[in-house]
């Protein structure tokens, strides 16, 4: 089964028969990816973050994380899920980067602190020499075929670590690459955390067809191409001026509670979260976690009515 790029993009937002939801990947996608993907090596590194994006990836429903790891990619290094540790693990990572120079894919989760020579995030040690996230990102970034920056912290303004104060001078992948003149393509998959489908779908697209179509912020348009407010199921309440006084109200628009849907582009309104169980606006508000400037530009998140 081979898919055209157009069919692939459609399947990324396709309907899962029997579940009555339209947010998850079509199961046919896994089969296609299994046959088409070259099991390209993937190196996943983590800087300043909460590991929320990794946890989100582990929640991938269609395809399951097992299918992702066995059928789609060859995950060679991941600080949270790999069994190896210490110098041996680092040496393996470096050897893969050299052996597959220009062919492996780098995923960066978490921000990269640049203050004081990057010493606020040390990711390991080889021969007694400490390796900083700043050094590692640049070294692997130069050798990778493409880099996927996942989560708010690795993209744009470095998310939570980059918020006002920013004493570690936390920075994003794009900014680090630009400062060093690294020309490796960067795909931004923001979110705090990023949705598992956004990460898996982007990675699958990169493996099968190359870099997907990106918006002006470097995000795949197949996931971030539409505005939440314009597509929100609560939009008719907004038009009628019917505002919800509490988060738990079944009806009413959440704008006066602080909803940032009007300023946010993502497909959460149809993809939903947690295997389709719910999404932010249903239980609270959208806090604009996929937009540049998050979190400061989206604060305060909540407003009292
Ligand atoms: Fe940041 Fe992510 Fe928010 Fe956490 O990659 S994106 S704090 S959910 O895990 O680092
Ligand atoms: Fe827009 Fe938020 Fe209201 Fe939905 S709940 S219509 S996204 S302001
Ligand atoms: Fe982020 Fe808004 Fe989507 Fe929630 S609804 S995940 S805050 S973009």
mmCIF file of C-alpha atoms and ligand atoms in Angstrom, residues 44 47-55 108-111 150-154 158-161 190-194 294, ligand 1:
data_model
loop_
_atom_site.group_PDB
_atom_site.id
_atom_site.type_symbol
_atom_site.label_atom_id
_atom_site.label_comp_id
_atom_site.label_asym_id
_atom_site.label_seq_id
_atom_site.Cartn_x
_atom_site.Cartn_y
_atom_site.Cartn_z
ATOM 1 C CA UNK A 44 15.694 12.412 20.638
ATOM 2 C CA UNK A 47 16.887 20.060 27.445
ATOM 3 C CA UNK A 48 14.947 22.308 29.786
ATOM 4 C CA UNK A 49 11.462 20.851 29.820
ATOM 5 C CA UNK A 50 9.125 18.791 31.929
ATOM 6 C CA UNK A 51 9.223 15.667 29.705
ATOM 7 C CA UNK A 52 5.565 16.386 28.985
ATOM 8 C CA UNK A 53 6.094 15.989 25.244
ATOM 9 C CA UNK A 54 7.653 12.541 25.720
ATOM 10 C CA UNK A 55 4.779 11.531 27.982
ATOM 11 C CA UNK A 108 14.705 18.294 20.329
ATOM 12 C CA UNK A 109 12.416 18.557 23.356
ATOM 13 C CA UNK A 110 12.890 21.318 25.901
ATOM 14 C CA UNK A 111 14.683 24.633 25.722
ATOM 15 C CA UNK A 150 8.779 19.511 19.790
ATOM 16 C CA UNK A 151 6.908 21.430 22.455
ATOM 17 C CA UNK A 152 6.658 25.073 23.365
ATOM 18 C CA UNK A 153 10.065 24.993 25.067
ATOM 19 C CA UNK A 154 12.059 23.949 21.981
ATOM 20 C CA UNK A 158 11.488 28.786 24.505
ATOM 21 C CA UNK A 159 8.152 28.367 26.306
ATOM 22 C CA UNK A 160 8.150 28.100 30.092
ATOM 23 C CA UNK A 161 11.964 28.301 30.581
ATOM 24 C CA UNK A 190 4.767 23.354 19.355
ATOM 25 C CA UNK A 191 2.316 22.790 22.205
ATOM 26 C CA UNK A 192 2.741 22.424 25.931
ATOM 27 C CA UNK A 193 2.833 19.531 25.418
ATOM 28 C CA UNK A 194 2.687 18.727 21.701
ATOM 29 C CA UNK A 294 3.651 31.570 24.849
HETATM 30 FE FE1 LIG B 1 7.932 22.308 27.625
HETATM 31 FE FE2 LIG B 1 7.916 19.840 26.727
HETATM 32 FE FE3 LIG B 1 5.561 22.159 28.087
HETATM 33 FE FE4 LIG B 1 6.633 20.256 29.233
HETATM 34 O O1 LIG B 1 8.884 19.385 25.456
HETATM 35 S S1 LIG B 1 6.469 22.079 26.082
HETATM 36 S S2 LIG B 1 7.096 22.473 29.699
HETATM 37 S S3 LIG B 1 4.604 20.190 28.448
HETATM 38 O O2 LIG B 1 7.460 18.829 28.167
HETATM 39 O O3 LIG B 1 9.204 21.016 27.400
#
